[in-house]
Amino acid sequence: MTEELSRILEEAREEIAKVSTSRELNDVRVKYLGKAGTVTSLMKRLKDLPPEERPNWGRMVNELKDEIERILEEKKAEIARLEKEELNRKLWADPTMPGTRRSLGHLHILTKVQEELEDIFISMGFSIVEGPEIEEPWYNFDALNTPEWHPARDLHDSFYINEKYLLRTHTSPVQIRTMLSRKPPLAIISPGRVYRRDYDATHLPMFTQMEGLYVDHDVTVRHLKYFLEEFARRLLGENTKVRLRPSYFPFTEPSFEVDIYFNNRWFEVLGAGMVHPNVFKNVGYDPERWRGLAFGLGIERIAMVKYGIKDIRDLIRNDVRFLENW
Ligand code: DAH
């Protein structure tokens, strides 16, 4: 090989050595071996040489071409190997690593508290009944001995759908529906949504109550206190205290506000009392033969007491950061 050809070979070798992608490699190939490349132009010199020198020149240029091709092939294989390694590195996964976990949802805290309450009362012999949320005024008020003049009947306090129907303002109408459809003795609870025109940190326009009713021959306030204490202790712990304060509800006599002592504080969580004789008359039960105890508790209130929730509105905001806490 002439000095010139050796130099070209060295140049090609160096250029190829610097290349690191298939694309750059192709550029070098075109530069040396392409139609307008170095090797082609060297071949074109043949026609200007004296005939006896031509075979030698042709052989040397071909050697150069073969050598460049060989180096290009080598480099091509190297690049392919590197690219494959790179791809493997990117796709590499450690099968011993734990997978990405999907976080599981869970019941809303209100549902949990409601279910806990249901379990407690079911274990004491109560059964669960349900009543309609769209209710007739007679069940919601009249049958519960709540006369026309009572403030709860004010149009501004309740959501009336029309003259005949309103959204129930409490779960107490389920007492009426149950007594009309069953014979005593009976012991029921009835959880469900109720509606009032209230909205602030301690009141929602829609909230959840749980009604309780136990009718039998010799039911007394002592039974009422027993059930309430039992429920409070099972829900909140052995040391929970219960206090009955005299109060007024049209459908009970006597009536009580019930407070629960928990975490060094008294909380007002429910209303209760002994079923009023007029209520028994309205459902056709003989008030001389039957006695009843009744109570109605706010499930949101109970949840707030148990879990130390300050703002009742947090319970319906559906903010996962809040709900996740339980
Ligand atoms: N219904 C009443 C309310 O929503 C709560 C209540 C009080 C229910 C006394 C009762 C009861 O069954 O005996 O404020």
Coordinates of C-alpha atoms and ligand atoms in Angstrom, one line a residue:
M1 CA 0.0 0.0 0.0
T2 CA 1.3 3.5 -0.8
E3 CA 1.9 6.0 1.9
E4 CA -1.2 7.9 0.8
L5 CA -3.4 4.9 1.1
S6 CA -1.9 3.9 4.5
R7 CA -2.6 7.4 5.7
I8 CA -6.2 7.3 4.5
L9 CA -6.6 3.9 6.2
E10 CA -5.3 5.4 9.5
E11 CA -7.6 8.4 9.2
A12 CA -10.6 6.1 8.6
R13 CA -9.6 3.9 11.6
E14 CA -9.4 7.0 13.9
E15 CA -12.7 8.4 12.7
I16 CA -14.4 5.1 13.1
A17 CA -12.9 4.7 16.6
K18 CA -14.5 8.0 17.7
V19 CA -18.0 7.0 16.5
S20 CA -20.6 5.9 19.1
T21 CA -23.9 5.7 17.3
S22 CA -25.1 3.8 14.1
R23 CA -26.0 7.1 12.6
E24 CA -22.5 8.5 12.9
L25 CA -21.1 5.3 11.7
N26 CA -23.2 5.5 8.6
D27 CA -21.9 9.0 7.9
V28 CA -18.3 7.7 8.0
R29 CA -19.2 4.8 5.7
V30 CA -20.7 7.2 3.1
K31 CA -17.6 9.4 3.4
Y32 CA -15.2 6.6 2.5
L33 CA -17.2 4.0 0.6
G34 CA -20.1 6.0 -0.8
K35 CA -20.6 6.8 -4.5
A36 CA -18.9 10.1 -4.1
G37 CA -16.6 8.7 -1.3
T38 CA -12.8 8.6 -1.0
V39 CA -12.4 5.0 -2.2
T40 CA -14.5 5.6 -5.4
S41 CA -12.4 8.7 -6.2
L42 CA -9.2 6.7 -5.7
M43 CA -10.6 4.0 -8.1
K44 CA -11.3 6.7 -10.7
R45 CA -7.6 7.4 -10.9
L46 CA -7.1 4.0 -12.7
K47 CA -7.9 5.4 -16.1
D48 CA -5.1 8.0 -15.8
L49 CA -2.5 5.5 -14.9
P50 CA -0.3 3.7 -17.4
P51 CA -1.8 0.2 -18.1
E52 CA 1.0 -1.8 -16.4
E53 CA 0.4 0.0 -13.1
R54 CA -3.4 -0.3 -13.1
P55 CA -3.7 -3.9 -11.7
N56 CA -1.4 -3.0 -8.8
W57 CA -3.3 0.2 -8.0
G58 CA -6.7 -1.6 -8.3
R59 CA -5.5 -4.3 -5.9
M60 CA -4.2 -1.8 -3.3
V61 CA -7.4 0.3 -3.4
N62 CA -9.5 -2.8 -3.0
E63 CA -7.4 -3.9 -0.1
L64 CA -8.0 -0.4 1.4
K65 CA -11.7 -0.8 0.8
D66 CA -11.8 -4.3 2.3
E67 CA -9.9 -3.1 5.4
I68 CA -12.2 -0.1 5.9
E69 CA -15.2 -2.3 5.5
R70 CA -13.8 -4.8 8.1
I71 CA -13.3 -2.0 10.6
L72 CA -16.7 -0.6 9.9
E73 CA -18.3 -4.1 10.5
E74 CA -16.4 -4.5 13.7
K75 CA -17.6 -1.1 15.0
K76 CA -21.1 -1.9 13.9
A77 CA -21.1 -5.0 16.0
E78 CA -19.7 -3.1 18.9
I79 CA -22.4 -0.4 18.7
A80 CA -25.1 -3.0 18.4
R81 CA -23.8 -4.6 21.6
L82 CA -23.7 -1.3 23.5
E83 CA -27.1 -0.3 22.3
K84 CA -28.5 -3.6 23.5
E85 CA -26.8 -3.3 26.9
E86 CA -28.2 0.2 27.2
L87 CA -31.7 -1.0 26.4
N88 CA -31.4 -3.8 28.9
R89 CA -30.3 -1.3 31.5
K90 CA -33.3 0.8 30.9
L91 CA -35.7 -2.2 31.0
W92 CA -34.1 -3.9 33.9
A93 CA -36.4 -4.8 36.7
D94 CA -35.6 -6.3 40.1
P95 CA -38.1 -9.1 40.6
T96 CA -37.3 -9.2 44.3
M97 CA -38.5 -5.6 44.8
P98 CA -42.0 -5.3 46.3
G99 CA -44.6 -4.1 43.7
T100 CA -46.3 -0.8 43.8
R101 CA -49.3 -1.2 46.1
R102 CA -52.7 0.1 45.2
S103 CA -54.2 1.7 48.3
L104 CA -57.4 0.1 49.3
G105 CA -60.4 2.1 50.1
H106 CA -62.4 1.6 53.3
L107 CA -65.8 2.3 54.8
H108 CA -66.6 5.9 55.6
I109 CA -66.2 6.6 59.3
L110 CA -70.0 7.3 59.6
T111 CA -70.8 3.9 58.2
K112 CA -68.4 2.3 60.6
V113 CA -69.9 4.0 63.6
Q114 CA -73.4 3.1 62.4
E115 CA -72.4 -0.5 62.0
E116 CA -70.8 -0.6 65.4
L117 CA -74.0 0.8 66.9
E118 CA -76.1 -1.7 65.0
D119 CA -74.0 -4.6 66.3
I120 CA -74.3 -3.4 69.9
F121 CA -78.1 -3.1 69.8
I122 CA -78.5 -6.3 67.8
S123 CA -76.6 -8.1 70.5
M124 CA -79.1 -6.8 73.0
G125 CA -82.1 -8.2 71.1
F126 CA -83.0 -5.2 68.9
S127 CA -83.7 -5.7 65.2
I128 CA -83.1 -3.2 62.4
V129 CA -86.0 -1.6 60.5
E130 CA -86.0 1.2 57.9
G131 CA -88.4 3.9 57.0
P132 CA -88.8 6.3 54.1
E133 CA -86.9 9.6 53.9
I134 CA -89.8 11.3 52.1
E135 CA -92.4 11.2 54.8
E136 CA -95.9 12.3 55.4
P137 CA -96.5 15.0 58.0
W138 CA -98.8 12.7 60.0
Y139 CA -96.0 10.2 60.6
N140 CA -93.4 12.9 61.1
F141 CA -95.5 15.0 63.5
D142 CA -99.1 14.3 64.3
A143 CA -98.8 10.7 65.2
L144 CA -95.8 11.6 67.4
N145 CA -98.1 13.9 69.4
T146 CA -96.5 17.0 67.8
P147 CA -99.3 19.5 67.4
E148 CA -99.7 22.1 64.7
W149 CA -98.2 24.9 66.8
H150 CA -95.0 23.1 67.5
P151 CA -91.9 25.0 66.2
A152 CA -90.5 21.9 64.5
R153 CA -93.5 22.0 62.2
D154 CA -92.6 25.5 60.9
L155 CA -92.2 25.5 57.1
H156 CA -88.9 27.3 57.6
D157 CA -87.4 24.5 59.7
S158 CA -88.2 21.6 57.3
F159 CA -87.9 20.7 53.7
Y160 CA -91.4 20.4 52.4
I161 CA -91.7 18.8 48.9
N162 CA -95.3 19.7 48.6
E163 CA -98.4 19.9 50.9
K164 CA -98.4 16.2 51.4
Y165 CA -94.8 15.3 51.8
L166 CA -91.6 16.5 53.5
L167 CA -88.1 15.2 54.0
R168 CA -88.3 13.6 57.5
T169 CA -86.8 15.8 60.2
H170 CA -86.0 12.8 62.4
T171 CA -86.1 9.0 62.5
S172 CA -89.0 9.0 65.0
P173 CA -91.7 8.4 62.4
V174 CA -90.2 4.9 62.0
Q175 CA -91.6 4.3 65.5
I176 CA -95.1 4.9 64.2
R177 CA -94.6 2.8 61.1
T178 CA -93.2 -0.1 63.1
M179 CA -95.9 0.0 65.7
L180 CA -98.6 0.1 63.1
S181 CA -97.2 -2.9 61.2
R182 CA -96.2 -5.1 64.1
K183 CA -97.6 -6.3 67.4
P184 CA -95.8 -5.7 70.7
P185 CA -93.6 -6.6 72.3
L186 CA -91.0 -5.2 70.0
A187 CA -87.4 -3.9 70.1
I188 CA -86.1 -2.1 67.1
I189 CA -83.5 0.4 66.0
S190 CA -83.7 2.4 62.8
P191 CA -80.7 4.2 61.4
G192 CA -81.1 6.6 58.5
R193 CA -80.8 10.1 57.0
V194 CA -82.9 13.0 58.2
Y195 CA -83.1 16.6 57.0
R196 CA -83.4 20.1 58.5
R197 CA -82.7 23.6 57.5
D198 CA -79.5 24.0 59.5
Y199 CA -75.9 24.4 58.4
D200 CA -72.9 25.3 60.6
A201 CA -69.9 23.7 62.3
T202 CA -72.2 21.5 64.4
H203 CA -75.3 21.1 62.1
L204 CA -75.8 19.7 58.7
P205 CA -78.9 20.0 56.6
M206 CA -78.7 16.2 56.0
F207 CA -77.5 14.0 58.8
T208 CA -77.9 10.6 60.3
Q209 CA -79.9 9.5 63.2
M210 CA -80.6 6.2 64.9
E211 CA -84.0 5.7 66.5
G212 CA -84.6 3.1 69.2
L213 CA -87.9 1.7 70.4
Y214 CA -88.6 -1.0 73.0
V215 CA -92.2 -1.8 73.8
D216 CA -93.2 -4.4 76.4
H217 CA -95.4 -4.7 79.5
D218 CA -93.1 -3.5 82.2
V219 CA -90.6 -1.2 80.6
T220 CA -89.2 1.5 82.9
V221 CA -86.7 4.4 82.9
R222 CA -84.3 1.9 84.5
H223 CA -84.3 -0.2 81.3
L224 CA -83.7 3.0 79.3
K225 CA -80.7 3.9 81.4
Y226 CA -79.4 0.4 81.2
F227 CA -79.5 0.3 77.4
L228 CA -77.9 3.7 77.1
E229 CA -75.1 2.9 79.6
E230 CA -74.4 -0.4 77.9
F231 CA -74.3 1.1 74.5
A232 CA -72.0 4.0 75.7
R233 CA -69.6 1.7 77.4
R234 CA -69.3 -0.7 74.6
L235 CA -68.8 2.0 72.0
L236 CA -66.5 4.3 74.0
G237 CA -65.1 2.2 76.8
E238 CA -65.8 0.9 80.3
N239 CA -65.4 4.2 82.1
T240 CA -67.9 6.1 80.0
K241 CA -70.6 7.7 82.1
V242 CA -74.2 8.5 81.1
R243 CA -76.4 11.3 82.5
L244 CA -80.1 11.8 82.0
R245 CA -81.4 15.4 82.2
P246 CA -85.1 16.2 82.2
S247 CA -86.2 17.6 78.9
Y248 CA -89.2 17.9 76.7
F249 CA -90.2 16.0 73.6
P250 CA -93.9 15.8 72.5
F251 CA -93.8 12.1 72.0
T252 CA -92.2 11.0 75.3
E253 CA -93.2 11.5 78.9
P254 CA -90.9 11.8 80.8
S255 CA -88.3 13.0 78.4
F256 CA -84.6 13.3 78.7
E257 CA -81.5 14.8 77.1
V258 CA -78.8 12.2 77.4
D259 CA -75.2 13.3 77.9
I260 CA -72.1 11.1 77.7
Y261 CA -69.0 11.7 79.7
F262 CA -66.0 10.9 77.6
N263 CA -62.4 12.3 77.5
N264 CA -63.1 14.5 80.5
R265 CA -66.1 16.2 79.0
W266 CA -69.9 15.9 78.8
F267 CA -71.3 15.6 75.3
E268 CA -75.0 15.9 74.5
V269 CA -75.6 13.1 72.1
L270 CA -79.2 12.0 72.2
G271 CA -82.8 12.5 73.2
A272 CA -84.8 9.8 74.9
G273 CA -87.9 9.1 77.0
M274 CA -90.9 6.9 77.8
V275 CA -93.4 6.6 74.9
H276 CA -96.2 9.1 75.5
P277 CA -99.7 7.5 76.0
N278 CA -101.0 9.6 73.1
V279 CA -98.5 8.0 70.7
F280 CA -99.7 4.5 71.8
K281 CA -103.3 5.6 71.2
N282 CA -102.4 6.9 67.7
V283 CA -101.1 3.5 66.7
G284 CA -103.9 1.6 68.4
Y285 CA -101.8 0.2 71.3
D286 CA -103.6 0.3 74.8
P287 CA -101.5 2.7 77.0
E288 CA -102.7 0.8 80.0
R289 CA -101.2 -2.5 78.8
W290 CA -98.0 -1.3 77.1
R291 CA -95.0 0.7 78.2
G292 CA -92.2 1.9 75.8
L293 CA -88.9 3.5 75.9
A294 CA -87.5 5.4 72.9
F295 CA -84.4 7.2 72.0
G296 CA -82.9 9.0 69.0
L297 CA -79.2 9.6 68.6
G298 CA -77.2 11.6 66.1
I299 CA -74.6 9.3 64.5
E300 CA -72.5 12.3 63.4
R301 CA -72.4 13.5 67.0
I302 CA -71.3 10.1 68.2
A303 CA -68.6 9.8 65.6
M304 CA -67.4 13.3 66.6
V305 CA -67.2 12.4 70.2
K306 CA -65.5 9.1 69.6
Y307 CA -62.9 10.4 67.2
G308 CA -62.5 13.9 68.4
I309 CA -63.8 15.6 65.2
K310 CA -64.3 19.3 65.7
D311 CA -66.2 20.3 62.5
I312 CA -69.2 18.1 61.5
R313 CA -68.8 19.4 57.9
D314 CA -65.5 17.4 57.6
L315 CA -67.7 14.2 57.6
I316 CA -69.3 15.2 54.2
R317 CA -66.4 17.0 52.4
N318 CA -65.0 13.7 51.1
D319 CA -61.5 14.9 51.6
V320 CA -59.4 11.8 51.5
R321 CA -56.7 13.3 53.7
F322 CA -59.4 13.5 56.4
L323 CA -61.1 10.2 55.8
E324 CA -57.8 8.3 55.7
N325 CA -57.3 8.9 59.4
W326 CA -59.7 6.1 60.3
Ligands
DAH1 N1 -86.5 12.8 67.4 C1 -85.8 13.6 68.3 C2 -85.0 14.6 67.5 O1 -84.8 14.4 66.4 C3 -84.8 12.8 69.1 C4 -85.6 11.9 70.0 C5 -85.9 12.4 71.3 C6 -86.0 10.7 69.7 C7 -86.6 11.6 72.2 C8 -86.7 9.8 70.5 C9 -86.9 10.3 71.8 O2 -87.1 8.6 70.2 O3 -87.6 9.5 72.7 O4 -84.5 15.6 68.1

